[in-house]
Structure formats: C-alpha cells, structure tokens
Amino acid sequence: MLLPTLLALALVTGQSDPYGEDEDWEDAEPSNGRSTQFFLTAWGGNAFDAVVANHMLYHVPDRVRALSEIRRVLKPGGRFFASTVGENHLCELADLVHRFDAGLTFWGMTDTFTLQNGQAQLEQWFSDVTLSRYDDAFMVTEPGPLSAYVLSGPSIPQDRQEEFVRFVETEMKAQPIFRV
C-alpha cells in the first residue's frame, strides 16, 4: 500500500536560508519590518498528493509564483489545502490599541490573502476551489497574556509598553472577559 505524499509549507522568519540554498528563498520586508522568507520547493513536478499552507499565504510576497509552484508539485488530482484569516482578523486587538492611542496601528491586520479575496486568487490556479468558513472566537480572562500578545509585535513603542500593560489591566477590570 502506497501512502499519500504531503508537503506542508512553512514560513520562516530570519535572515538566511537554513538549508544553505539562498537561490530558492525569497525575501520581503512586510509592513511590520520583519524579514519574511518563503521556501519555494525544489522538487520535480507532480510530486505530492496534497500540499498544505496553514495561515501563511498572507505573508508571501509573490503569491503568483508560490501558487504556480504549488500547482506544479501537485500530482494530477492532488489537493491543496490553504487556511487564512478574514479582513477583520484580530480587529478587537486593533480597537484596543486604538483606544490606547489613536495614532498607533495594530500589527496583526492583513488584506493580501484573506477569506474575502483568497478564493479568487486560488481560482486562477486551481479549477475546483471550495471556501469553508469556520466561525470561532476565544475569550481572554487575564490581562497578562493579552498584553504580551500585543507587545510581541511592533504596535506599541518600547517606552510606552508599561503604560499599555496598565491600560489593559484597567480595561479588563471594567470588562473582565475580552473576546477575540
């Protein structure tokens, strides 16, 4: 019995290719200033039964090239699975940052490959594209993890981070469950 072959695409942040093959890497400087690299496969065509891109295509600067490569490495009848976020992804955190300082912008927003525009991008490369929505949310009940997540990006200047932590603590005293 032959097992199906699967390629799981990965997004790597950093400055260099860990495999030492820089010609297969693509660099970009997204709006958050972090270097993002997408490894374009070096396999021959028709190599995989399935390819998975889980929450990463919105980081890829040249999606046309990436989708072309994905299609190339899929076997005939192979499947491509991609997940992404909606245009309002983490909007509650953007609102929180805006309430803290209307001049700041939350780093977690994207419009490059979303639930709203991803299907049209995929239909240029694949004949049978199905959009399946999964409604979900999570509730944050402690200010520490909420602050830490926002502070893991570049939204809040270093000299205002302690002030932001206190702001979140005050917000969560007034509203003890933060829905994202």
C-alpha positions as a printed NumPy array, in Angstrom:
array([[  0.   ,   0.   ,   0.   ],
       [  1.415,   3.349,  -1.029],
       [  0.992,   6.185,   1.437],
       [ -0.028,   9.581,   0.088],
       [  2.698,  12.201,  -0.044],
       [  2.147,  15.5  ,   1.71 ],
       [  4.04 ,  18.776,   1.569],
       [  3.433,  21.191,   4.421],
       [  4.651,  24.653,   3.507],
       [  6.369,  26.683,   6.188],
       [  7.079,  30.317,   6.692],
       [ 10.446,  31.129,   8.214],
       [ 11.417,  34.47 ,   9.683],
       [ 15.054,  35.391,   9.794],
       [ 17.887,  36.491,   7.623],
       [ 19.121,  33.354,   5.918],
       [ 18.098,  30.039,   4.458],
       [ 18.789,  27.259,   6.994],
       [ 19.458,  24.83 ,   4.117],
       [ 22.177,  26.963,   2.527],
       [ 20.334,  27.32 ,  -0.78 ],
       [ 19.654,  31.049,  -0.908],
       [ 18.62 ,  30.944,  -4.573],
       [ 15.411,  29.118,  -3.524],
       [ 14.427,  31.729,  -0.971],
       [ 12.514,  34.919,  -1.445],
       [ 12.903,  37.91 ,   0.89 ],
       [ 10.4  ,  40.619,   1.613],
       [ 10.081,  43.432,   4.081],
       [  6.449,  43.449,   5.201],
       [  4.928,  46.486,   6.885],
       [  5.925,  45.199,  10.326],
       [  9.604,  45.449,   9.351],
       [ 10.33 ,  41.764,   9.954],
       [ 12.07 ,  39.775,   7.261],
       [  9.841,  37.058,   5.859],
       [ 11.042,  34.224,   3.683],
       [  9.08 ,  31.611,   1.791],
       [ 10.874,  28.474,   0.666],
       [  9.894,  27.616,  -2.888],
       [ 10.061,  23.875,  -3.367],
       [ 12.893,  22.313,  -5.305],
       [ 11.007,  19.086,  -6.074],
       [ 10.078,  17.947,  -9.538],
       [  6.563,  18.312, -10.877],
       [  3.706,  16.015,  -9.879],
       [  5.458,  15.038,  -6.638],
       [  2.748,  15.386,  -3.953],
       [ -0.792,  14.154,  -3.377],
       [ -1.503,  17.143,  -1.126],
       [  0.015,  20.493,  -0.178],
       [ -0.942,  22.391,   2.981],
       [ -0.475,  26.134,   3.552],
       [ -1.811,  26.88 ,   7.025],
       [ -2.174,  30.586,   7.822],
       [  0.865,  31.654,   5.861],
       [ -0.016,  32.76 ,   2.323],
       [ -0.811,  36.297,   3.5  ],
       [  2.886,  36.599,   4.412],
       [  4.136,  35.508,   0.978],
       [  5.223,  38.489,  -1.132],
       [  4.973,  36.738,  -4.512],
       [  1.84 ,  34.586,  -4.232],
       [  1.62 ,  34.201,  -8.01 ],
       [  4.986,  32.449,  -8.013],
       [  4.151,  30.449,  -4.878],
       [  0.783,  29.265,  -6.228],
       [  2.409,  28.369,  -9.53 ],
       [  4.952,  26.225,  -7.664],
       [  2.247,  24.615,  -5.545],
       [  0.285,  23.658,  -8.638],
       [  3.444,  22.369, -10.319],
       [  4.373,  19.997,  -7.488],
       [  0.832,  18.596,  -7.059],
       [  0.092,  15.271,  -8.714],
       [ -2.888,  15.203, -11.107],
       [ -5.958,  15.049,  -8.87 ],
       [ -3.879,  16.281,  -5.921],
       [ -5.355,  18.617,  -3.329],
       [ -4.216,  21.959,  -1.999],
       [ -5.42 ,  22.993,   1.463],
       [ -4.998,  26.627,   2.488],
       [ -6.27 ,  28.389,   5.569],
       [ -6.3  ,  32.1  ,   6.188],
       [ -7.938,  34.844,   8.202],
       [-10.655,  37.348,   7.412],
       [-10.114,  41.041,   6.845],
       [-11.375,  41.713,  10.378],
       [ -8.934,  39.247,  11.926],
       [ -7.986,  40.44 ,  15.413],
       [ -9.972,  43.659,  14.934],
       [-10.704,  43.628,  18.681],
       [ -6.98 ,  43.981,  19.334],
       [ -6.741,  46.766,  16.77 ],
       [ -9.582,  48.533,  18.608],
       [ -7.775,  48.043,  21.924],
       [ -4.572,  49.588,  20.556],
       [ -6.601,  52.435,  19.023],
       [ -8.311,  53.134,  22.384],
       [ -4.87 ,  53.253,  23.996],
       [ -3.532,  55.666,  21.374],
       [ -5.449,  56.569,  18.206],
       [ -2.155,  57.301,  16.463],
       [ -0.916,  53.709,  16.72 ],
       [ -1.688,  50.881,  14.306],
       [ -2.056,  47.234,  15.342],
       [  0.361,  44.923,  13.543],
       [ -1.964,  41.934,  13.123],
       [ -4.091,  43.15 ,  10.205],
       [ -3.775,  41.858,   6.638],
       [ -5.554,  42.265,   3.342],
       [ -3.24 ,  40.358,   0.991],
       [ -4.757,  36.849,   1.172],
       [ -7.973,  36.668,   3.19 ],
       [-11.307,  34.87 ,   3.343],
       [-12.658,  37.747,   1.266],
       [-10.105,  37.623,  -1.576],
       [ -8.239,  34.313,  -1.283],
       [-10.731,  32.231,  -3.236],
       [-10.399,  34.476,  -6.296],
       [ -6.598,  34.213,  -6.086],
       [ -6.738,  30.41 ,  -5.856],
       [ -9.225,  30.118,  -8.737],
       [ -6.55 ,  31.488, -11.076],
       [ -4.518,  28.316, -10.415],
       [ -6.997,  25.62 ,  -9.385],
       [-10.248,  24.604, -11.117],
       [-12.174,  23.431,  -8.061],
       [-11.914,  25.818,  -5.109],
       [-14.188,  25.461,  -2.085],
       [-14.376,  28.064,   0.648],
       [-15.293,  26.613,   4.034],
       [-15.771,  29.056,   6.88 ],
       [-15.109,  28.168,  10.487],
       [-16.626,  30.611,  12.94 ],
       [-14.67 ,  30.791,  16.138],
       [-13.583,  33.087,  18.922],
       [-11.659,  32.857,  22.125],
       [-12.104,  34.588,  25.438],
       [ -9.171,  36.141,  27.269],
       [ -9.718,  36.332,  31.026],
       [ -6.335,  37.656,  32.177],
       [ -4.649,  40.919,  31.133],
       [ -1.088,  39.482,  31.087],
       [ -1.432,  37.195,  28.037],
       [ -3.431,  39.834,  26.167],
       [ -0.772,  42.498,  26.749],
       [  2.031,  40.069,  25.943],
       [  0.477,  39.132,  22.608],
       [  0.019,  42.743,  21.504],
       [  3.525,  43.602,  22.72 ],
       [  5.001,  40.703,  20.717],
       [  4.593,  42.904,  17.633],
       [  5.775,  46.428,  16.859],
       [  2.498,  48.295,  17.604],
       [  3.466,  49.77 ,  20.973],
       [  6.714,  51.755,  21.242],
       [  9.176,  50.391,  23.805],
       [  8.907,  53.473,  26.005],
       [  5.099,  53.073,  26.266],
       [  4.83 ,  49.331,  26.877],
       [  4.445,  49.554,  30.683],
       [  1.748,  52.184,  30.171],
       [ -0.017,  49.837,  27.744],
       [  0.098,  46.953,  30.251],
       [ -1.551,  49.195,  32.882],
       [ -4.14 ,  50.309,  30.298],
       [ -5.065,  46.689,  29.526],
       [ -5.321,  45.883,  33.24 ],
       [ -7.721,  48.823,  33.688],
       [ -9.75 ,  47.806,  30.631],
       [-10.106,  44.248,  31.882],
       [-11.173,  45.357,  35.351],
       [-14.091,  47.142,  33.693],
       [-14.745,  44.248,  31.257],
       [-13.203,  41.038,  32.683],
       [-13.652,  38.926,  29.535],
       [-12.01 ,  40.121,  26.321],
       [-13.482,  38.382,  23.261],
       [-11.274,  37.953,  20.218]])
